[in-house]
Amino acid sequence: VEEVAWALKDFSHCLYLGRGINMPTAYEGALKLKEISYIHAEGYPAGEMKHGPIALIDENMPIVVIAPRDPWYEKMFSQIEQAKARGGIVVAVATEGDDVIPTIADHVLWVPPTPWMLSPVTTVIPLQILAYHIAALRGLDVDQPRNLAKSVTVE
């Protein structure tokens, strides 16, 4: 994870893509990156990438793709390939033992094999650790992020 953090620490923007039950994982990964590293990040449904985010992808926009072995696994290949075709740096969260993702992504964050319905439990962890390391490399206080409240009050 630290190696990937070094590769991403100087970017100003980052796009997170997920599908199915890992769509919320993409949202959480982007939120965590924003909260503690102050990098603009957005989570987006991978199937909707062509409706906006694709226009932003270039060598200055890294893409984090949540791609464990699940029912949507093979559909993520086209998103990775489209991002690579536009110069994007692709970080994939993939299942250990995957032999395809490492051939098309620039970096891989590995998670253990898990029943697909439980995959969000494992795929979110490397994203949280990645955000932590990026913030630390940027010299930020990860224990007290600015303007962040520990609780939310609804009125």
Tab-separated table of N, CA and C in Angstrom:
chain	number	residue	atom	x	y	z
A	1	VAL	N	0.831	-1.191	0.000
A	1	VAL	CA	0.000	0.000	0.000
A	1	VAL	C	0.875	1.255	0.000
A	2	GLU	N	1.984	1.224	0.729
A	2	GLU	CA	2.850	2.404	0.788
A	2	GLU	C	3.414	2.765	-0.586
A	3	GLU	N	3.755	1.759	-1.383
A	3	GLU	CA	4.277	2.019	-2.732
A	3	GLU	C	3.237	2.747	-3.582
A	4	VAL	N	1.995	2.337	-3.473
A	4	VAL	CA	0.913	2.994	-4.214
A	4	VAL	C	0.708	4.407	-3.679
A	5	ALA	N	0.801	4.585	-2.379
A	5	ALA	CA	0.661	5.919	-1.784
A	5	ALA	C	1.723	6.865	-2.334
A	6	TRP	N	2.951	6.392	-2.463
A	6	TRP	CA	4.014	7.217	-3.048
A	6	TRP	C	3.653	7.627	-4.471
A	7	ALA	N	3.044	6.727	-5.226
A	7	ALA	CA	2.684	7.019	-6.618
A	7	ALA	C	1.546	8.030	-6.724
A	8	LEU	N	0.688	8.111	-5.710
A	8	LEU	CA	-0.503	8.969	-5.791
A	8	LEU	C	-0.429	10.248	-4.970
A	9	LYS	N	0.542	10.394	-4.108
A	9	LYS	CA	0.546	11.474	-3.114
A	9	LYS	C	0.547	12.888	-3.688
A	10	ASP	N	1.046	13.080	-4.898
A	10	ASP	CA	1.154	14.434	-5.444
A	10	ASP	C	0.011	14.824	-6.376
A	11	PHE	N	-0.958	13.948	-6.558
A	11	PHE	CA	-2.089	14.282	-7.425
A	11	PHE	C	-3.088	15.156	-6.685
A	12	SER	N	-3.847	15.944	-7.439
A	12	SER	CA	-4.860	16.825	-6.852
A	12	SER	C	-6.260	16.241	-6.933
A	13	HIS	N	-6.441	15.226	-7.777
A	13	HIS	CA	-7.756	14.631	-8.004
A	13	HIS	C	-7.614	13.120	-8.109
A	14	CYS	N	-8.688	12.411	-7.819
A	14	CYS	CA	-8.680	10.953	-7.944
A	14	CYS	C	-10.117	10.474	-8.148
A	15	LEU	N	-10.286	9.492	-9.018
A	15	LEU	CA	-11.598	8.925	-9.307
A	15	LEU	C	-11.644	7.488	-8.804
A	16	TYR	N	-12.702	7.133	-8.093
A	16	TYR	CA	-12.899	5.775	-7.584
A	16	TYR	C	-14.094	5.164	-8.307
A	17	LEU	N	-13.920	3.969	-8.853
A	17	LEU	CA	-14.992	3.299	-9.581
A	17	LEU	C	-15.341	1.968	-8.925
A	18	GLY	N	-16.629	1.708	-8.789
A	18	GLY	CA	-17.093	0.444	-8.244
A	18	GLY	C	-18.377	0.024	-8.930
A	19	ARG	N	-18.729	-1.238	-8.745
A	19	ARG	CA	-19.973	-1.785	-9.297
A	19	ARG	C	-20.675	-2.620	-8.239
A	20	GLY	N	-21.981	-2.733	-8.373
A	20	GLY	CA	-22.745	-3.609	-7.496
A	20	GLY	C	-22.547	-3.272	-6.029
A	21	ILE	N	-22.320	-4.305	-5.221
A	21	ILE	CA	-22.194	-4.074	-3.781
A	21	ILE	C	-20.898	-3.365	-3.410
A	22	ASN	N	-19.984	-3.216	-4.359
A	22	ASN	CA	-18.751	-2.473	-4.084
A	22	ASN	C	-18.823	-1.020	-4.555
A	23	MET	N	-19.997	-0.593	-5.015
A	23	MET	CA	-20.162	0.828	-5.332
A	23	MET	C	-20.011	1.672	-4.068
A	24	PRO	N	-20.640	1.314	-2.955
A	24	PRO	CA	-20.418	2.089	-1.728
A	24	PRO	C	-18.955	2.080	-1.274
A	25	THR	N	-18.229	1.029	-1.612
A	25	THR	CA	-16.804	0.978	-1.278
A	25	THR	C	-16.056	2.081	-2.017
A	26	ALA	N	-16.418	2.306	-3.266
A	26	ALA	CA	-15.797	3.391	-4.034
A	26	ALA	C	-16.113	4.742	-3.395
A	27	TYR	N	-17.358	4.920	-2.972
A	27	TYR	CA	-17.726	6.168	-2.298
A	27	TYR	C	-16.922	6.366	-1.013
A	28	GLU	N	-16.809	5.311	-0.226
A	28	GLU	CA	-16.076	5.401	1.042
A	28	GLU	C	-14.595	5.662	0.813
A	29	GLY	N	-14.006	5.008	-0.182
A	29	GLY	CA	-12.591	5.237	-0.485
A	29	GLY	C	-12.334	6.685	-0.864
A	30	ALA	N	-13.211	7.232	-1.711
A	30	ALA	CA	-13.069	8.629	-2.127
A	30	ALA	C	-13.262	9.574	-0.945
A	31	LEU	N	-14.260	9.291	-0.125
A	31	LEU	CA	-14.520	10.131	1.041
A	31	LEU	C	-13.333	10.137	1.997
A	32	LYS	N	-12.774	8.968	2.261
A	32	LYS	CA	-11.640	8.879	3.186
A	32	LYS	C	-10.444	9.661	2.639
A	33	LEU	N	-10.193	9.556	1.333
A	33	LEU	CA	-9.079	10.294	0.732
A	33	LEU	C	-9.291	11.801	0.886
A	34	LYS	N	-10.516	12.265	0.631
A	34	LYS	CA	-10.832	13.691	0.795
A	34	LYS	C	-10.641	14.139	2.237
A	35	GLU	N	-11.168	13.354	3.168
A	35	GLU	CA	-11.176	13.751	4.574
A	35	GLU	C	-9.790	13.907	5.181
A	36	ILE	N	-8.871	13.014	4.849
A	36	ILE	CA	-7.589	13.079	5.557
A	36	ILE	C	-6.401	13.507	4.711
A	37	SER	N	-6.541	13.506	3.374
A	37	SER	CA	-5.398	13.941	2.565
A	37	SER	C	-5.685	15.224	1.795
A	38	TYR	N	-6.955	15.659	1.817
A	38	TYR	CA	-7.370	16.893	1.151
A	38	TYR	C	-7.161	16.835	-0.359
A	39	ILE	N	-7.306	15.658	-0.912
A	39	ILE	CA	-7.271	15.468	-2.368
A	39	ILE	C	-8.716	15.352	-2.836
A	40	HIS	N	-9.069	16.095	-3.879
A	40	HIS	CA	-10.416	15.986	-4.422
A	40	HIS	C	-10.598	14.583	-4.994
A	41	ALA	N	-11.577	13.857	-4.499
A	41	ALA	CA	-11.829	12.493	-4.960
A	41	ALA	C	-13.330	12.283	-5.093
A	42	GLU	N	-13.708	11.519	-6.103
A	42	GLU	CA	-15.115	11.215	-6.335
A	42	GLU	C	-15.295	9.723	-6.543
A	43	GLY	N	-16.309	9.153	-5.915
A	43	GLY	CA	-16.717	7.786	-6.185
A	43	GLY	C	-17.776	7.825	-7.268
A	44	TYR	N	-17.724	6.873	-8.180
A	44	TYR	CA	-18.649	6.898	-9.308
A	44	TYR	C	-18.979	5.474	-9.729
A	45	PRO	N	-20.209	5.212	-10.168
A	45	PRO	CA	-20.533	3.881	-10.677
A	45	PRO	C	-19.737	3.594	-11.951
A	46	ALA	N	-19.020	2.492	-11.968
A	46	ALA	CA	-18.166	2.175	-13.114
A	46	ALA	C	-18.960	2.087	-14.412
A	47	GLY	N	-20.175	1.582	-14.347
A	47	GLY	CA	-20.995	1.461	-15.549
A	47	GLY	C	-21.421	2.793	-16.131
A	48	GLU	N	-21.281	3.850	-15.369
A	48	GLU	CA	-21.659	5.192	-15.828
A	48	GLU	C	-20.449	6.049	-16.180
A	49	MET	N	-19.285	5.461	-16.217
A	49	MET	CA	-18.057	6.224	-16.456
A	49	MET	C	-18.112	7.030	-17.750
A	50	LYS	N	-18.759	6.495	-18.774
A	50	LYS	CA	-18.822	7.195	-20.063
A	50	LYS	C	-19.715	8.432	-20.028
A	51	HIS	N	-20.462	8.610	-18.950
A	51	HIS	CA	-21.387	9.739	-18.849
A	51	HIS	C	-20.816	10.865	-17.999
A	52	GLY	N	-19.581	11.221	-18.222
A	52	GLY	CA	-18.995	12.342	-17.493
A	52	GLY	C	-17.560	12.149	-17.083
A	53	PRO	N	-17.288	11.240	-16.152
A	53	PRO	CA	-15.923	11.115	-15.632
A	53	PRO	C	-14.875	10.779	-16.681
A	54	ILE	N	-15.258	10.094	-17.740
A	54	ILE	CA	-14.275	9.713	-18.755
A	54	ILE	C	-13.606	10.941	-19.368
A	55	ALA	N	-14.334	12.060	-19.408
A	55	ALA	CA	-13.779	13.292	-19.973
A	55	ALA	C	-12.652	13.856	-19.114
A	56	LEU	N	-12.605	13.478	-17.853
A	56	LEU	CA	-11.590	13.992	-16.932
A	56	LEU	C	-10.332	13.135	-16.874
A	57	ILE	N	-10.399	11.931	-17.427
A	57	ILE	CA	-9.289	10.990	-17.276
A	57	ILE	C	-8.137	11.339	-18.204
A	58	ASP	N	-6.974	11.533	-17.595
A	58	ASP	CA	-5.715	11.723	-18.319
A	58	ASP	C	-4.590	11.366	-17.354
A	59	GLU	N	-3.370	11.732	-17.699
A	59	GLU	CA	-2.229	11.366	-16.849
A	59	GLU	C	-2.244	12.064	-15.487
A	60	ASN	N	-3.134	13.054	-15.319
A	60	ASN	CA	-3.233	13.768	-14.047
A	60	ASN	C	-4.404	13.303	-13.177
A	61	MET	N	-5.098	12.262	-13.626
A	61	MET	CA	-6.263	11.765	-12.888
A	61	MET	C	-6.124	10.262	-12.638
A	62	PRO	N	-5.585	9.882	-11.496
A	62	PRO	CA	-5.524	8.452	-11.187
A	62	PRO	C	-6.925	7.894	-10.932
A	63	ILE	N	-7.081	6.622	-11.236
A	63	ILE	CA	-8.360	5.949	-11.074
A	63	ILE	C	-8.156	4.740	-10.168
A	64	VAL	N	-8.969	4.635	-9.141
A	64	VAL	CA	-8.943	3.474	-8.257
A	64	VAL	C	-10.175	2.637	-8.597
A	65	VAL	N	-9.939	1.402	-9.008
A	65	VAL	CA	-11.006	0.518	-9.462
A	65	VAL	C	-11.178	-0.615	-8.452
A	66	ILE	N	-12.389	-0.788	-7.964
A	66	ILE	CA	-12.675	-1.870	-7.028
A	66	ILE	C	-13.074	-3.082	-7.876
A	67	ALA	N	-12.182	-4.086	-7.969
A	67	ALA	CA	-12.398	-5.198	-8.900
A	67	ALA	C	-12.112	-6.567	-8.282
A	68	PRO	N	-12.811	-6.915	-7.195
A	68	PRO	CA	-12.622	-8.267	-6.648
A	68	PRO	C	-13.335	-9.287	-7.537
A	69	ARG	N	-13.110	-10.545	-7.272
A	69	ARG	CA	-13.830	-11.604	-8.004
A	69	ARG	C	-15.277	-11.605	-7.518
A	70	ASP	N	-16.142	-10.997	-8.294
A	70	ASP	CA	-17.563	-10.930	-7.973
A	70	ASP	C	-18.334	-10.988	-9.292
A	71	PRO	N	-19.653	-10.922	-9.277
A	71	PRO	CA	-20.405	-11.018	-10.533
A	71	PRO	C	-20.086	-9.920	-11.555
A	72	TRP	N	-19.465	-8.822	-11.141
A	72	TRP	CA	-19.173	-7.705	-12.037
A	72	TRP	C	-17.703	-7.643	-12.438
A	73	TYR	N	-16.943	-8.616	-12.010
A	73	TYR	CA	-15.489	-8.627	-12.200
A	73	TYR	C	-15.073	-8.347	-13.644
A	74	GLU	N	-15.551	-9.136	-14.592
A	74	GLU	CA	-15.106	-8.980	-15.980
A	74	GLU	C	-15.556	-7.662	-16.597
A	75	LYS	N	-16.645	-7.093	-16.107
A	75	LYS	CA	-17.103	-5.803	-16.632
A	75	LYS	C	-16.136	-4.678	-16.273
A	76	MET	N	-15.344	-4.873	-15.228
A	76	MET	CA	-14.392	-3.833	-14.828
A	76	MET	C	-13.218	-3.730	-15.799
A	77	PHE	N	-12.965	-4.787	-16.560
A	77	PHE	CA	-11.834	-4.757	-17.495
A	77	PHE	C	-11.952	-3.594	-18.474
A	78	SER	N	-13.149	-3.371	-19.025
A	78	SER	CA	-13.293	-2.309	-20.027
A	78	SER	C	-13.054	-0.933	-19.409
A	79	GLN	N	-13.475	-0.730	-18.148
A	79	GLN	CA	-13.221	0.559	-17.505
A	79	GLN	C	-11.722	0.776	-17.315
A	80	ILE	N	-11.021	-0.273	-16.915
A	80	ILE	CA	-9.570	-0.166	-16.746
A	80	ILE	C	-8.912	0.145	-18.082
A	81	GLU	N	-9.300	-0.577	-19.125
A	81	GLU	CA	-8.702	-0.365	-20.446
A	81	GLU	C	-9.001	1.028	-20.990
A	82	GLN	N	-10.227	1.523	-20.768
A	82	GLN	CA	-10.563	2.872	-21.229
A	82	GLN	C	-9.756	3.931	-20.484
A	83	ALA	N	-9.575	3.748	-19.201
A	83	ALA	CA	-8.765	4.691	-18.421
A	83	ALA	C	-7.316	4.665	-18.896
A	84	LYS	N	-6.769	3.477	-19.114
A	84	LYS	CA	-5.386	3.349	-19.586
A	84	LYS	C	-5.221	3.982	-20.964
A	85	ALA	N	-6.211	3.830	-21.835
A	85	ALA	CA	-6.144	4.397	-23.184
A	85	ALA	C	-6.078	5.921	-23.153
A	86	ARG	N	-6.539	6.527	-22.069
A	86	ARG	CA	-6.524	7.985	-21.933
A	86	ARG	C	-5.373	8.467	-21.062
A	87	GLY	N	-4.454	7.579	-20.749
A	87	GLY	CA	-3.274	7.959	-19.976
A	87	GLY	C	-3.452	7.894	-18.479
A	88	GLY	N	-4.591	7.416	-18.011
A	88	GLY	CA	-4.850	7.352	-16.577
A	88	GLY	C	-3.993	6.321	-15.871
A	89	ILE	N	-3.625	6.631	-14.652
A	89	ILE	CA	-2.914	5.683	-13.797
A	89	ILE	C	-3.983	4.891	-13.053
A	90	VAL	N	-3.954	3.570	-13.193
A	90	VAL	CA	-4.994	2.730	-12.607
A	90	VAL	C	-4.464	1.935	-11.422
A	91	VAL	N	-5.151	2.095	-10.300
A	91	VAL	CA	-4.910	1.288	-9.107
A	91	VAL	C	-6.132	0.384	-8.971
A	92	ALA	N	-5.918	-0.917	-8.892
A	92	ALA	CA	-7.033	-1.853	-8.752
A	92	ALA	C	-6.985	-2.530	-7.393
A	93	VAL	N	-8.141	-2.680	-6.797
A	93	VAL	CA	-8.284	-3.514	-5.608
A	93	VAL	C	-8.777	-4.850	-6.137
A	94	ALA	N	-7.962	-5.899	-5.980
A	94	ALA	CA	-8.268	-7.190	-6.592
A	94	ALA	C	-8.041	-8.337	-5.616
A	95	THR	N	-8.621	-9.466	-5.954
A	95	THR	CA	-8.521	-10.667	-5.129
A	95	THR	C	-7.179	-11.353	-5.336
A	96	GLU	N	-6.548	-11.747	-4.235
A	96	GLU	CA	-5.276	-12.476	-4.313
A	96	GLU	C	-5.414	-13.656	-5.265
A	97	GLY	N	-4.389	-13.859	-6.092
A	97	GLY	CA	-4.410	-14.946	-7.058
A	97	GLY	C	-4.932	-14.536	-8.421
A	98	ASP	N	-5.459	-13.321	-8.537
A	98	ASP	CA	-5.952	-12.829	-9.825
A	98	ASP	C	-4.767	-12.673	-10.767
A	99	ASP	N	-4.854	-13.254	-11.956
A	99	ASP	CA	-3.744	-13.133	-12.899
A	99	ASP	C	-4.047	-12.189	-14.051
A	100	VAL	N	-5.251	-11.619	-14.102
A	100	VAL	CA	-5.614	-10.697	-15.182
A	100	VAL	C	-5.380	-9.243	-14.775
A	101	ILE	N	-5.912	-8.847	-13.640
A	101	ILE	CA	-5.826	-7.446	-13.202
A	101	ILE	C	-4.392	-6.918	-13.203
A	102	PRO	N	-3.401	-7.668	-12.725
A	102	PRO	CA	-2.033	-7.121	-12.727
A	102	PRO	C	-1.482	-6.839	-14.124
A	103	THR	N	-2.063	-7.451	-15.142
A	103	THR	CA	-1.583	-7.210	-16.509
A	103	THR	C	-2.181	-5.950	-17.118
A	104	ILE	N	-3.270	-5.430	-16.530
A	104	ILE	CA	-3.899	-4.247	-17.118
A	104	ILE	C	-3.888	-3.025	-16.200
A	105	ALA	N	-3.650	-3.219	-14.911
A	105	ALA	CA	-3.589	-2.088	-13.971
A	105	ALA	C	-2.136	-1.728	-13.688
A	106	ASP	N	-1.906	-0.487	-13.288
A	106	ASP	CA	-0.549	-0.042	-12.939
A	106	ASP	C	-0.133	-0.519	-11.557
A	107	HIS	N	-1.085	-0.552	-10.640
A	107	HIS	CA	-0.824	-0.962	-9.262
A	107	HIS	C	-1.993	-1.823	-8.795
A	108	VAL	N	-1.705	-2.768	-7.913
A	108	VAL	CA	-2.764	-3.623	-7.372
A	108	VAL	C	-2.673	-3.641	-5.850
A	109	LEU	N	-3.805	-3.442	-5.219
A	109	LEU	CA	-3.945	-3.610	-3.777
A	109	LEU	C	-4.707	-4.921	-3.587
A	110	TRP	N	-4.061	-5.897	-2.971
A	110	TRP	CA	-4.624	-7.238	-2.871
A	110	TRP	C	-5.518	-7.397	-1.647
A	111	VAL	N	-6.602	-8.152	-1.837
A	111	VAL	CA	-7.475	-8.551	-0.734
A	111	VAL	C	-7.614	-10.069	-0.772
A	112	PRO	N	-7.868	-10.695	0.372
A	112	PRO	CA	-7.997	-12.157	0.386
A	112	PRO	C	-9.277	-12.613	-0.313
A	113	PRO	N	-9.270	-13.842	-0.824
A	113	PRO	CA	-10.505	-14.385	-1.404
A	113	PRO	C	-11.611	-14.383	-0.347
A	114	THR	N	-12.759	-13.878	-0.737
A	114	THR	CA	-13.887	-13.716	0.175
A	114	THR	C	-15.166	-14.005	-0.598
A	115	PRO	N	-16.176	-14.593	0.014
A	115	PRO	CA	-17.454	-14.703	-0.694
A	115	PRO	C	-17.869	-13.313	-1.188
A	116	TRP	N	-18.319	-13.236	-2.430
A	116	TRP	CA	-18.531	-11.923	-3.040
A	116	TRP	C	-19.484	-11.035	-2.251
A	117	MET	N	-20.444	-11.617	-1.563
A	117	MET	CA	-21.375	-10.794	-0.782
A	117	MET	C	-20.690	-10.112	0.403
A	118	LEU	N	-19.532	-10.612	0.804
A	118	LEU	CA	-18.783	-10.009	1.907
A	118	LEU	C	-17.607	-9.169	1.415
A	119	SER	N	-17.412	-9.093	0.116
A	119	SER	CA	-16.228	-8.411	-0.412
A	119	SER	C	-16.090	-6.952	0.013
A	120	PRO	N	-17.171	-6.181	0.201
A	120	PRO	CA	-16.959	-4.803	0.658
A	120	PRO	C	-16.217	-4.708	1.992
A	121	VAL	N	-16.355	-5.728	2.828
A	121	VAL	CA	-15.663	-5.727	4.116
A	121	VAL	C	-14.151	-5.748	3.901
A	122	THR	N	-13.696	-6.493	2.896
A	122	THR	CA	-12.253	-6.578	2.649
A	122	THR	C	-11.755	-5.489	1.707
A	123	THR	N	-12.558	-5.091	0.724
A	123	THR	CA	-12.062	-4.120	-0.260
A	123	THR	C	-11.926	-2.710	0.300
A	124	VAL	N	-12.677	-2.377	1.329
A	124	VAL	CA	-12.585	-1.026	1.884
A	124	VAL	C	-11.306	-0.823	2.699
A	125	ILE	N	-10.790	-1.882	3.291
A	125	ILE	CA	-9.631	-1.742	4.182
A	125	ILE	C	-8.397	-1.193	3.470
A	126	PRO	N	-7.986	-1.731	2.310
A	126	PRO	CA	-6.805	-1.144	1.670
A	126	PRO	C	-7.022	0.303	1.227
A	127	LEU	N	-8.274	0.683	0.956
A	127	LEU	CA	-8.544	2.072	0.572
A	127	LEU	C	-8.361	3.007	1.765
A	128	GLN	N	-8.775	2.562	2.939
A	128	GLN	CA	-8.578	3.369	4.144
A	128	GLN	C	-7.092	3.487	4.474
A	129	ILE	N	-6.372	2.391	4.339
A	129	ILE	CA	-4.928	2.409	4.606
A	129	ILE	C	-4.209	3.267	3.572
A	130	LEU	N	-4.653	3.201	2.322
A	130	LEU	CA	-4.062	4.030	1.266
A	130	LEU	C	-4.240	5.514	1.588
A	131	ALA	N	-5.448	5.910	1.970
A	131	ALA	CA	-5.699	7.313	2.323
A	131	ALA	C	-4.809	7.741	3.485
A	132	TYR	N	-4.661	6.873	4.467
A	132	TYR	CA	-3.793	7.158	5.615
A	132	TYR	C	-2.358	7.430	5.157
A	133	HIS	N	-1.808	6.537	4.339
A	133	HIS	CA	-0.417	6.693	3.906
A	133	HIS	C	-0.226	7.924	3.015
A	134	ILE	N	-1.185	8.214	2.161
A	134	ILE	CA	-1.080	9.415	1.323
A	134	ILE	C	-1.056	10.658	2.207
A	135	ALA	N	-1.955	10.722	3.180
A	135	ALA	CA	-1.989	11.876	4.087
A	135	ALA	C	-0.681	12.001	4.856
A	136	ALA	N	-0.167	10.889	5.352
A	136	ALA	CA	1.097	10.919	6.101
A	136	ALA	C	2.247	11.386	5.214
A	137	LEU	N	2.292	10.913	3.973
A	137	LEU	CA	3.351	11.332	3.047
A	137	LEU	C	3.245	12.814	2.693
A	138	ARG	N	2.048	13.355	2.762
A	138	ARG	CA	1.846	14.784	2.490
A	138	ARG	C	2.107	15.626	3.742
A	139	GLY	N	2.489	14.976	4.842
A	139	GLY	CA	2.812	15.688	6.073
A	139	GLY	C	1.601	16.169	6.842
A	140	LEU	N	0.468	15.516	6.674
A	140	LEU	CA	-0.768	15.947	7.321
A	140	LEU	C	-1.012	15.171	8.610
A	141	ASP	N	-1.755	15.787	9.513
A	141	ASP	CA	-2.101	15.148	10.779
A	141	ASP	C	-3.303	14.232	10.547
A	142	VAL	N	-3.052	12.944	10.463
A	142	VAL	CA	-4.129	11.996	10.174
A	142	VAL	C	-5.059	11.785	11.367
A	143	ASP	N	-4.616	12.164	12.549
A	143	ASP	CA	-5.444	11.989	13.739
A	143	ASP	C	-6.416	13.141	13.967
A	144	GLN	N	-6.114	14.303	13.387
A	144	GLN	CA	-6.992	15.455	13.545
A	144	GLN	C	-7.145	16.188	12.215
A	145	PRO	N	-7.890	15.603	11.274
A	145	PRO	CA	-8.094	16.280	9.990
A	145	PRO	C	-8.843	17.597	10.190
A	146	ARG	N	-8.521	18.580	9.374
A	146	ARG	CA	-9.160	19.888	9.519
A	146	ARG	C	-10.650	19.810	9.148
A	147	ASN	N	-11.428	20.607	9.834
A	147	ASN	CA	-12.856	20.761	9.555
A	147	ASN	C	-13.656	19.467	9.584
A	148	LEU	N	-13.186	18.464	10.303
A	148	LEU	CA	-13.895	17.190	10.348
A	148	LEU	C	-14.426	16.954	11.756
A	149	ALA	N	-15.734	16.766	11.855
A	149	ALA	CA	-16.355	16.490	13.150
A	149	ALA	C	-16.439	14.983	13.360
A	150	LYS	N	-16.302	14.553	14.604
A	150	LYS	CA	-16.379	13.119	14.909
A	150	LYS	C	-17.814	12.618	14.889
A	151	SER	N	-18.775	13.513	14.951
A	151	SER	CA	-20.176	13.092	14.895
A	151	SER	C	-20.950	14.067	14.021
A	152	VAL	N	-22.068	13.602	13.542
A	152	VAL	CA	-22.920	14.424	12.694
A	152	VAL	C	-24.200	14.716	13.466
A	153	THR	N	-24.593	15.976	13.488
A	153	THR	CA	-25.820	16.374	14.162
A	153	THR	C	-26.855	16.723	13.111
A	154	VAL	N	-28.011	16.123	13.210
A	154	VAL	CA	-29.094	16.402	12.273
A	154	VAL	C	-30.145	17.218	13.002
A	155	GLU	N	-30.537	18.331	12.395
A	155	GLU	CA	-31.554	19.184	13.023
A	155	GLU	C	-32.847	19.089	12.276
